[in-house]
Short mmCIF file of C-alpha atoms and ligand atoms in Angstrom, two decimals:
data_model
loop_
_atom_site.label_atom_id
_atom_site.label_comp_id
_atom_site.label_asym_id
_atom_site.label_seq_id
_atom_site.Cartn_x
_atom_site.Cartn_y
_atom_site.Cartn_z
CA MET X 1 23.74 -11.31 -15.34
CA ALA X 2 24.63 -8.31 -13.17
CA VAL X 3 27.78 -8.75 -11.11
CA ASP X 4 27.78 -5.64 -8.90
CA PRO X 5 26.40 -6.49 -5.48
CA LEU X 6 23.05 -4.94 -4.74
CA PRO X 7 23.04 -2.00 -2.32
CA SER X 8 21.96 -2.58 1.26
CA PHE X 9 18.32 -2.00 2.13
CA PRO X 10 17.23 -0.46 5.44
CA PRO X 11 17.33 -2.54 8.62
CA GLY X 12 14.08 -4.39 9.26
CA PHE X 13 13.23 -4.42 5.53
CA LEU X 14 10.56 -6.99 4.67
CA TRP X 15 11.80 -9.39 2.01
CA GLY X 16 8.95 -11.49 0.78
CA ALA X 17 7.39 -13.66 -1.89
CA SER X 18 3.75 -13.40 -2.99
CA THR X 19 1.12 -15.82 -4.24
CA SER X 20 -2.67 -15.92 -4.22
CA ALA X 21 -5.14 -18.62 -3.23
CA HIS X 22 -6.91 -19.24 -6.53
CA GLN X 23 -3.62 -19.28 -8.41
CA ILE X 24 -1.91 -21.95 -6.28
CA GLU X 25 -4.20 -23.83 -3.90
CA GLY X 26 -6.18 -26.21 -6.10
CA ALA X 27 -8.44 -28.53 -4.03
CA ALA X 28 -11.39 -26.77 -5.62
CA HIS X 29 -13.69 -29.60 -4.49
CA LEU X 30 -13.01 -28.68 -0.86
CA ARG X 31 -14.31 -25.12 -1.11
CA GLY X 32 -17.28 -23.19 -2.39
CA GLN X 33 -17.36 -21.96 -5.99
CA SER X 34 -16.07 -18.56 -6.92
CA VAL X 35 -16.76 -16.32 -9.89
CA TRP X 36 -13.49 -17.63 -11.34
CA ASP X 37 -14.71 -21.25 -11.35
CA VAL X 38 -17.80 -20.10 -13.23
CA PHE X 39 -15.77 -17.99 -15.67
CA GLU X 40 -13.26 -20.78 -16.38
CA ALA X 41 -16.11 -23.00 -17.57
CA ARG X 42 -16.96 -20.53 -20.36
CA PRO X 43 -15.66 -21.77 -23.70
CA GLY X 44 -12.73 -19.62 -24.83
CA ALA X 45 -12.41 -17.68 -21.58
CA ILE X 46 -9.00 -19.13 -20.68
CA ARG X 47 -6.28 -19.07 -23.33
CA ASP X 48 -5.12 -22.67 -22.81
CA GLY X 49 -8.55 -23.97 -21.80
CA SER X 50 -7.30 -24.90 -18.31
CA THR X 51 -8.84 -24.39 -14.87
CA ALA X 52 -7.39 -23.73 -11.42
CA ALA X 53 -9.02 -26.87 -9.97
CA VAL X 54 -5.60 -28.33 -9.03
CA ALA X 55 -3.14 -25.51 -9.88
CA CYS X 56 0.00 -26.01 -7.70
CA ASP X 57 -2.01 -28.12 -5.24
CA SER X 58 -0.67 -25.96 -2.42
CA PHE X 59 -3.69 -26.90 -0.33
CA HIS X 60 -2.08 -30.33 0.05
CA ARG X 61 1.53 -29.26 -0.40
CA HIS X 62 1.84 -26.06 1.59
CA ARG X 63 4.65 -27.57 3.69
CA GLU X 64 6.77 -27.81 0.52
CA ASP X 65 6.02 -24.14 -0.14
CA VAL X 66 6.99 -23.14 3.39
CA ALA X 67 10.25 -25.10 3.07
CA LEU X 68 10.96 -23.29 -0.21
CA LEU X 69 10.34 -19.93 1.47
CA ALA X 70 12.64 -20.84 4.34
CA GLY X 71 15.33 -22.00 1.90
CA LEU X 72 15.01 -18.76 -0.03
CA GLY X 73 15.60 -16.79 3.15
CA VAL X 74 12.64 -14.41 2.87
CA ASN X 75 11.23 -13.10 6.13
CA ALA X 76 7.63 -12.68 4.88
CA TYR X 77 5.09 -14.52 2.73
CA ARG X 78 2.12 -12.82 1.12
CA PHE X 79 -0.61 -15.36 0.37
CA SER X 80 -4.35 -14.87 0.14
CA VAL X 81 -7.27 -16.27 2.05
CA SER X 82 -9.84 -17.56 -0.41
CA TRP X 83 -13.23 -16.19 0.60
CA PRO X 84 -15.11 -19.30 -0.67
CA ARG X 85 -12.66 -21.59 1.15
CA ALA X 86 -12.82 -19.59 4.37
CA GLY X 87 -16.59 -20.11 4.28
CA SER X 88 -16.30 -23.89 3.72
CA PRO X 89 -15.79 -26.60 6.34
CA GLY X 90 -12.08 -27.02 7.11
CA GLY X 91 -11.13 -23.86 5.22
CA LEU X 92 -9.99 -21.73 8.12
CA GLU X 93 -8.13 -24.70 9.58
CA TYR X 94 -6.06 -24.83 6.42
CA TYR X 95 -5.00 -21.20 6.88
CA GLU X 96 -4.25 -21.87 10.54
CA ARG X 97 -1.91 -24.70 9.55
CA LEU X 98 -0.24 -22.51 6.95
CA VAL X 99 0.22 -19.63 9.40
CA ASP X 100 1.57 -21.91 12.13
CA ASP X 101 4.06 -23.50 9.74
CA LEU X 102 5.20 -20.10 8.48
CA LEU X 103 5.74 -18.84 12.00
CA ALA X 104 7.66 -21.99 12.92
CA ALA X 105 9.91 -21.33 9.90
CA GLY X 106 10.49 -17.71 10.95
CA VAL X 107 8.46 -16.28 8.05
CA ARG X 108 5.91 -13.53 8.72
CA PRO X 109 2.45 -14.41 7.31
CA VAL X 110 0.94 -11.55 5.29
CA PRO X 111 -2.57 -12.60 4.22
CA THR X 112 -4.56 -10.76 1.58
CA LEU X 113 -8.28 -11.03 2.26
CA PHE X 114 -9.56 -10.65 -1.29
CA HIS X 115 -7.56 -11.60 -4.37
CA TRP X 116 -10.38 -11.73 -6.92
CA GLU X 117 -12.15 -15.00 -6.11
CA LEU X 118 -15.52 -13.60 -5.10
CA PRO X 119 -17.92 -16.34 -3.93
CA ALA X 120 -20.22 -17.26 -6.82
CA GLY X 121 -23.55 -15.54 -6.36
CA LEU X 122 -22.06 -12.35 -4.93
CA ASP X 123 -21.61 -9.31 -7.11
CA TRP X 124 -19.49 -6.17 -6.62
CA LEU X 125 -22.19 -4.14 -8.35
CA GLU X 126 -24.25 -4.71 -5.19
CA ARG X 127 -23.47 -2.50 -2.20
CA ASP X 128 -24.24 -5.33 0.20
CA THR X 129 -21.15 -7.22 -1.02
CA ALA X 130 -19.00 -4.71 0.90
CA ALA X 131 -20.76 -5.60 4.16
CA ARG X 132 -20.49 -9.31 3.35
CA PHE X 133 -16.75 -8.84 2.84
CA ALA X 134 -16.45 -7.16 6.25
CA ASP X 135 -18.15 -10.24 7.78
CA HIS X 136 -15.61 -12.51 6.03
CA VAL X 137 -12.76 -10.35 7.32
CA GLU X 138 -14.12 -10.47 10.88
CA ARG X 139 -14.32 -14.26 10.76
CA VAL X 140 -10.79 -14.64 9.44
CA ALA X 141 -9.36 -12.11 11.91
CA ALA X 142 -11.11 -13.82 14.81
CA ARG X 143 -9.38 -17.06 13.84
CA LEU X 144 -5.91 -15.86 12.81
CA GLY X 145 -5.58 -12.50 14.56
CA ASP X 146 -3.64 -13.94 17.49
CA ARG X 147 -0.86 -15.00 15.08
CA VAL X 148 -1.06 -12.54 12.18
CA SER X 149 -0.03 -8.92 12.60
CA THR X 150 0.21 -7.73 8.98
CA TRP X 151 -2.91 -7.78 6.77
CA ILE X 152 -3.76 -6.73 3.22
CA THR X 153 -7.41 -6.03 2.49
CA LEU X 154 -7.74 -6.18 -1.32
CA ASN X 155 -5.53 -7.01 -4.25
CA GLU X 156 -5.63 -4.66 -7.25
CA PRO X 157 -9.22 -3.41 -7.24
CA ALA X 158 -8.36 -1.59 -10.50
CA GLU X 159 -7.66 -4.80 -12.41
CA HIS X 160 -10.62 -6.59 -10.87
CA THR X 161 -12.88 -3.73 -11.93
CA ILE X 162 -11.51 -3.09 -15.38
CA LEU X 163 -10.49 -6.55 -16.56
CA GLY X 164 -13.37 -8.32 -14.81
CA HIS X 165 -16.27 -5.88 -15.06
CA ALA X 166 -15.45 -3.43 -17.88
CA LEU X 167 -13.60 -5.52 -20.48
CA GLY X 168 -14.74 -9.03 -19.55
CA VAL X 169 -11.38 -10.79 -19.90
CA HIS X 170 -11.32 -11.76 -16.21
CA ALA X 171 -14.10 -13.10 -14.01
CA PRO X 172 -16.91 -12.34 -13.68
CA GLY X 173 -16.62 -11.62 -17.41
CA ARG X 174 -18.76 -8.52 -17.63
CA THR X 175 -18.35 -6.01 -20.45
CA LEU X 176 -19.89 -2.98 -18.83
CA MET X 177 -17.21 -0.49 -19.87
CA PHE X 178 -17.75 2.67 -17.79
CA ASP X 179 -20.83 1.25 -16.10
CA ALA X 180 -18.38 -0.95 -14.19
CA LEU X 181 -17.42 1.95 -11.91
CA PRO X 182 -19.83 0.97 -9.08
CA ALA X 183 -17.81 -2.25 -8.73
CA ALA X 184 -14.79 -0.04 -7.95
CA HIS X 185 -16.69 2.00 -5.38
CA HIS X 186 -18.04 -1.06 -3.59
CA GLN X 187 -14.60 -2.67 -3.43
CA LEU X 188 -13.17 0.55 -1.98
CA LEU X 189 -15.98 0.65 0.56
CA ALA X 190 -15.29 -3.01 1.37
CA HIS X 191 -11.65 -2.11 1.92
CA GLY X 192 -12.53 0.66 4.38
CA LEU X 193 -14.93 -1.59 6.29
CA ALA X 194 -12.24 -4.27 6.39
CA VAL X 195 -9.68 -1.85 7.82
CA ARG X 196 -12.14 -1.04 10.61
CA ALA X 197 -12.94 -4.70 11.24
CA LEU X 198 -9.24 -5.61 11.39
CA ARG X 199 -8.46 -2.75 13.80
CA ALA X 200 -11.42 -3.73 15.97
CA ALA X 201 -9.87 -7.23 16.10
CA GLY X 202 -6.59 -5.71 17.32
CA ALA X 203 -4.63 -5.52 14.05
CA THR X 204 -1.91 -2.86 13.98
CA ASP X 205 -0.41 -3.28 10.52
CA VAL X 206 -3.02 -2.97 7.78
CA GLY X 207 -2.64 -2.05 4.10
CA ILE X 208 -3.91 -2.66 0.58
CA ALA X 209 -2.14 -3.94 -2.56
CA ALA X 210 -2.83 -1.46 -5.37
CA SER X 211 -1.44 -1.70 -8.89
CA HIS X 212 0.38 1.36 -10.18
CA SER X 213 1.59 1.95 -13.70
CA PRO X 214 3.24 5.27 -14.53
CA THR X 215 1.46 6.62 -17.56
CA TRP X 216 3.51 8.08 -20.36
CA PRO X 217 1.86 10.15 -23.10
CA LEU X 218 2.67 8.95 -26.61
CA SER X 219 3.71 12.48 -27.61
CA ALA X 220 3.48 16.05 -26.39
CA ARG X 221 0.37 16.56 -28.57
CA GLU X 222 -2.52 17.86 -26.51
CA GLU X 223 -4.78 14.91 -27.39
CA ASP X 224 -2.12 12.34 -26.37
CA VAL X 225 -1.47 14.14 -23.10
CA ALA X 226 -5.22 14.30 -22.39
CA ALA X 227 -5.65 10.59 -23.19
CA ALA X 228 -2.72 9.69 -20.90
CA GLU X 229 -4.21 11.78 -18.12
CA PHE X 230 -7.54 10.00 -18.57
CA TYR X 231 -5.83 6.61 -18.41
CA ASP X 232 -3.86 7.60 -15.31
CA VAL X 233 -7.11 8.60 -13.60
CA LEU X 234 -8.83 5.38 -14.62
CA MET X 235 -6.10 2.88 -13.73
CA ASN X 236 -4.35 4.60 -10.86
CA ARG X 237 -6.07 7.60 -9.30
CA THR X 238 -9.66 6.30 -9.26
CA PHE X 239 -8.32 4.06 -6.51
CA SER X 240 -5.40 5.87 -4.89
CA ASP X 241 -7.12 9.29 -4.56
CA PRO X 242 -10.08 8.01 -2.51
CA LEU X 243 -7.79 5.78 -0.45
CA LEU X 244 -5.20 8.43 0.31
CA LEU X 245 -7.03 11.75 -0.11
CA GLY X 246 -10.59 10.76 0.66
CA ARG X 247 -11.93 12.06 -2.65
CA TYR X 248 -12.41 10.90 -6.22
CA PRO X 249 -10.68 12.61 -9.15
CA ASP X 250 -12.86 15.36 -10.70
CA GLY X 251 -16.08 14.17 -12.26
CA LEU X 252 -16.00 10.63 -10.86
CA ALA X 253 -17.91 10.99 -7.60
CA GLU X 254 -21.05 11.78 -9.63
CA LEU X 255 -20.76 8.39 -11.36
CA MET X 256 -20.54 6.41 -8.13
CA PRO X 257 -23.55 4.95 -6.31
CA GLY X 258 -24.81 5.71 -2.82
CA ASP X 259 -23.87 8.43 -0.34
CA VAL X 260 -20.40 8.86 -1.77
CA ASP X 261 -19.19 11.53 0.69
CA ALA X 262 -20.07 9.39 3.68
CA ASP X 263 -18.52 6.31 2.06
CA LEU X 264 -15.29 8.17 1.33
CA GLU X 265 -14.70 8.64 5.05
CA THR X 266 -14.71 4.87 5.38
CA VAL X 267 -12.64 4.33 2.23
CA SER X 268 -9.91 6.68 3.46
CA GLU X 269 -9.37 5.09 6.87
CA ARG X 270 -5.71 5.61 7.79
CA LEU X 271 -3.44 2.85 6.52
CA ASP X 272 -0.29 1.53 8.19
CA PHE X 273 1.29 0.86 4.80
CA TYR X 274 0.41 1.33 1.16
CA GLY X 275 1.14 -1.72 -0.98
CA VAL X 276 2.23 -1.11 -4.57
CA ASN X 277 2.19 -3.77 -7.29
CA TYR X 278 4.51 -2.67 -10.08
CA TYR X 279 5.05 -4.35 -13.45
CA ALA X 280 5.52 -1.74 -16.21
CA PRO X 281 4.59 1.76 -17.39
CA SER X 282 1.83 2.36 -19.93
CA LEU X 283 2.33 4.36 -23.12
CA VAL X 284 -0.95 6.03 -23.93
CA GLY X 285 -2.18 8.08 -26.84
CA ALA X 286 -5.37 9.55 -28.22
CA PRO X 287 -7.91 7.00 -29.51
CA THR X 288 -7.08 5.67 -32.96
CA GLY X 289 -10.41 4.04 -33.76
CA GLU X 290 -8.62 0.66 -33.75
CA ASN X 291 -8.15 -1.97 -31.06
CA SER X 292 -4.86 -1.55 -29.21
CA ALA X 293 -2.82 -3.96 -27.13
CA TYR X 294 -0.94 -4.13 -23.86
CA GLY X 295 0.99 -7.38 -23.83
CA THR X 296 -1.65 -9.94 -24.68
CA LEU X 297 -4.60 -7.75 -23.64
CA ASP X 298 -6.76 -6.32 -26.41
CA VAL X 299 -8.27 -2.96 -25.64
CA PRO X 300 -11.34 -2.41 -27.79
CA ALA X 301 -11.79 0.52 -30.10
CA GLY X 302 -14.27 3.08 -28.83
CA ILE X 303 -12.61 3.96 -25.55
CA PRO X 304 -11.00 7.37 -25.20
CA PHE X 305 -7.35 6.25 -25.36
CA SER X 306 -5.09 3.80 -27.15
CA LEU X 307 -2.24 1.75 -25.69
CA HIS X 308 1.11 1.53 -27.45
CA GLU X 309 4.19 -0.66 -27.34
CA ILE X 310 7.14 0.87 -25.51
CA GLU X 311 9.88 0.40 -28.10
CA GLY X 312 13.54 -0.30 -27.51
CA ARG X 313 13.07 -2.30 -24.32
CA PRO X 314 13.38 -5.99 -23.66
CA LYS X 315 9.99 -7.63 -23.26
CA THR X 316 8.91 -10.35 -20.84
CA HIS X 317 7.26 -13.51 -22.15
CA PHE X 318 3.94 -11.72 -21.51
CA GLY X 319 5.05 -8.94 -23.88
CA TRP X 320 5.37 -6.42 -21.06
CA PRO X 321 8.29 -3.99 -21.42
CA VAL X 322 11.09 -4.15 -18.85
CA VAL X 323 11.34 -0.61 -17.44
CA PRO X 324 12.91 -0.60 -13.97
CA GLU X 325 13.04 3.19 -13.72
CA GLY X 326 9.23 3.10 -13.93
CA LEU X 327 9.32 1.72 -10.39
CA THR X 328 11.38 4.67 -9.13
CA GLU X 329 9.04 7.01 -11.01
CA THR X 330 5.95 5.34 -9.52
CA LEU X 331 7.24 5.77 -5.99
CA THR X 332 8.54 9.31 -6.30
CA GLY X 333 5.30 10.17 -8.14
CA LEU X 334 3.19 8.80 -5.29
CA ARG X 335 5.23 10.74 -2.74
CA GLY X 336 4.90 13.89 -4.87
CA ARG X 337 1.14 13.56 -5.27
CA TYR X 338 0.19 12.39 -1.78
CA GLY X 339 2.96 13.87 0.39
CA ASP X 340 2.37 13.14 4.08
CA ARG X 341 -0.86 11.33 3.25
CA LEU X 342 1.23 8.49 1.78
CA PRO X 343 1.98 5.92 4.49
CA PRO X 344 5.16 3.85 4.33
CA VAL X 345 5.19 1.86 1.10
CA VAL X 346 5.65 -1.87 0.63
CA ILE X 347 6.12 -3.28 -2.86
CA THR X 348 3.58 -6.08 -2.63
CA GLU X 349 4.24 -7.47 -6.14
CA ASN X 350 7.06 -7.12 -8.64
CA GLY X 351 8.14 -9.76 -11.09
CA CYS X 352 7.98 -11.11 -14.62
CA SER X 353 7.01 -14.07 -16.74
CA TYR X 354 9.72 -16.06 -18.52
CA PRO X 355 9.93 -19.75 -19.41
CA GLY X 356 12.79 -22.08 -18.43
CA LEU X 357 14.77 -23.12 -15.40
CA ASP X 358 17.89 -21.13 -16.19
CA ASP X 359 15.96 -17.87 -16.06
CA GLN X 360 18.70 -15.30 -16.49
CA ASP X 361 16.12 -12.83 -17.87
CA ARG X 362 14.26 -12.93 -14.58
CA ILE X 363 17.49 -12.41 -12.66
CA ALA X 364 18.26 -9.33 -14.77
CA PHE X 365 14.69 -8.06 -14.26
CA LEU X 366 14.76 -8.49 -10.49
CA ASP X 367 18.27 -7.09 -10.15
CA SER X 368 17.40 -3.94 -12.10
CA HIS X 369 14.12 -3.43 -10.25
CA LEU X 370 15.74 -3.79 -6.83
CA ARG X 371 18.29 -1.16 -7.85
CA ALA X 372 15.43 1.09 -9.03
CA LEU X 373 13.67 0.53 -5.72
CA HIS X 374 16.81 1.49 -3.84
CA ARG X 375 17.02 4.71 -5.86
CA ALA X 376 13.51 5.62 -4.71
CA ILE X 377 14.60 5.07 -1.10
CA GLU X 378 17.67 7.28 -1.71
CA GLU X 379 15.30 9.91 -3.09
CA GLY X 380 13.44 9.90 0.20
CA VAL X 381 10.51 7.51 -0.32
CA ASP X 382 9.84 5.50 2.83
CA VAL X 383 9.82 1.94 1.48
CA ARG X 384 9.63 -0.85 4.05
CA GLY X 385 9.50 -4.02 1.98
CA TRP X 386 9.51 -5.82 -1.38
CA PHE X 387 7.66 -8.99 -2.36
CA VAL X 388 8.53 -10.86 -5.53
CA TRP X 389 5.67 -12.09 -7.68
CA SER X 390 5.81 -15.02 -7.45
CA LEU X 391 7.17 -17.87 -5.36
CA LEU X 392 5.74 -20.48 -7.75
CA ASP X 393 4.71 -20.75 -11.36
CA ASN X 394 0.93 -20.65 -11.03
CA TYR X 395 -2.44 -20.15 -12.67
CA GLU X 396 -2.15 -16.81 -14.45
CA TRP X 397 -5.88 -16.13 -14.69
CA ASN X 398 -7.14 -15.93 -18.29
CA GLU X 399 -3.66 -16.89 -19.53
CA GLY X 400 -3.88 -20.29 -17.80
CA TYR X 401 -0.50 -21.92 -17.17
CA GLU X 402 1.36 -20.35 -20.09
CA GLN X 403 2.87 -17.43 -18.20
CA ARG X 404 5.42 -18.52 -15.62
CA PHE X 405 6.14 -15.92 -12.96
CA GLY X 406 7.72 -18.24 -10.36
CA LEU X 407 11.17 -18.43 -8.81
CA VAL X 408 10.23 -22.09 -8.58
CA HIS X 409 9.17 -24.13 -11.58
CA VAL X 410 6.02 -26.22 -11.16
CA ASP X 411 5.46 -29.25 -13.38
CA PHE X 412 1.74 -29.01 -14.00
CA ASP X 413 1.78 -32.38 -15.79
CA SER X 414 3.01 -34.29 -12.77
CA PRO X 415 0.50 -35.50 -10.18
CA GLU X 416 2.89 -34.25 -7.47
CA ARG X 417 3.10 -30.81 -9.05
CA THR X 418 6.87 -31.19 -8.70
CA ARG X 419 8.58 -27.98 -7.64
CA THR X 420 12.07 -27.21 -8.95
CA PRO X 421 13.87 -24.02 -7.92
CA LYS X 422 15.07 -21.98 -10.88
CA ALA X 423 18.35 -20.06 -11.23
CA SER X 424 16.51 -16.94 -9.99
CA TYR X 425 15.67 -18.68 -6.71
CA ALA X 426 19.37 -19.32 -5.99
CA TRP X 427 20.18 -15.76 -7.10
CA LEU X 428 17.64 -14.16 -4.76
CA ARG X 429 18.71 -16.44 -1.90
CA ASP X 430 22.30 -15.19 -2.33
CA VAL X 431 21.13 -11.56 -2.56
CA LEU X 432 19.23 -11.94 0.70
CA ARG X 433 22.16 -13.62 2.44
CA ALA X 434 24.32 -10.62 1.53
CA GLN X 435 21.82 -8.11 3.03
CA PRO X 436 22.58 -6.76 6.51
O1 LIG Q 1 -0.76 -12.95 -11.33
C1 LIG Q 1 -1.12 -11.61 -11.16
C2 LIG Q 1 -1.58 -11.37 -9.74
O2 LIG Q 1 -2.62 -12.20 -9.38
C3 LIG Q 1 -2.04 -9.94 -9.60
N1 LIG Q 1 -1.04 -9.02 -10.08
C4 LIG Q 1 -0.45 -9.26 -11.37
C5 LIG Q 1 0.04 -10.69 -11.46
C6 LIG Q 1 0.68 -10.95 -12.84
O3 LIG Q 1 -0.26 -10.72 -13.84
#
């Protein structure tokens, strides 16, 4: 464990913890179905065969979660509003109770309006889904807007597009490969419409949570560099360029549906902050003709790149390499590429999966990443906050309950879903107490 105290972060820094609705709420019988409920019923879709029907049961136990946040000493909580729940009787009341309890505990609520649980029957390949999302956002903002100032539109449209629509390992389980791109465009359009709807409802602090993985070429060989560039475009810039520059990387606009130029004006509505989810860099080479792997994800042969293990680094339980300087690189890279078009940044997710209550590996991970974040600030990147992923062990999508990202252990075998703070919880609490 590191012993040097962490450097001080700027005054007013947001210190938060993140979760998402489908991963923690449970109470599936009290909301409409989402594409994830449908996907989880497919044999073999979820590694441990589980579902999120109960998960951490936060729907019934959110007061315990709020008490844990208060005890941790964070000043913000990023949760998500489930679209199917918000459209079900009693759904918005649940989020009102959560927001009221957070405010009473001195914790800023930071809701995300879409974290992958699309209502069953809707489809991101359809343009109309973007307008339906804007309606959902309007309804939620009308109900919570008097108490919520900071909003996140979408979580990781890249992962939802690629894992869910191109590779089929996430819901809705489509394997469309490059034909999945319209799902990206419609999510981006939905984001832009949501920004407008939130501003019309009086919101003044609106952002998105986008995943970013610095892409390292396997070698200096031309074909590896070209494959890495392709991967960077696909995973990062297909989303960040339209959001921040109002245009797609070369060659992509032609593949998108509709009046793309007009849509891009909506997509690139000014943001108050840009949320970055950072986990690890990607080492990318020319295609090998074989399947390749990133952690536990198989990437099929036949796509124009291959993914490679980053050697010589510790790995999380998920198999992801621990590379804190990748966070500094991500942030300085974003500033370099987007310059003044990059709004202040908030790290909306950063964390790791490890088993056990005495999670010294997680402490080392978080310590090194906070130092890397501070280096980016010293190098001039305007970073306003950091949210750990995650407050609780939770339902890790197609991995089920096997990957534990929480500062707080959840006993998924107990009817009470007993919560037990891990060593990392006490560590982060002490770090936050020492901040100015
Ligand atoms: O659990 C997920 C989260 O829902 C989105 N970002 C990555 C996390 C870890 O895989």
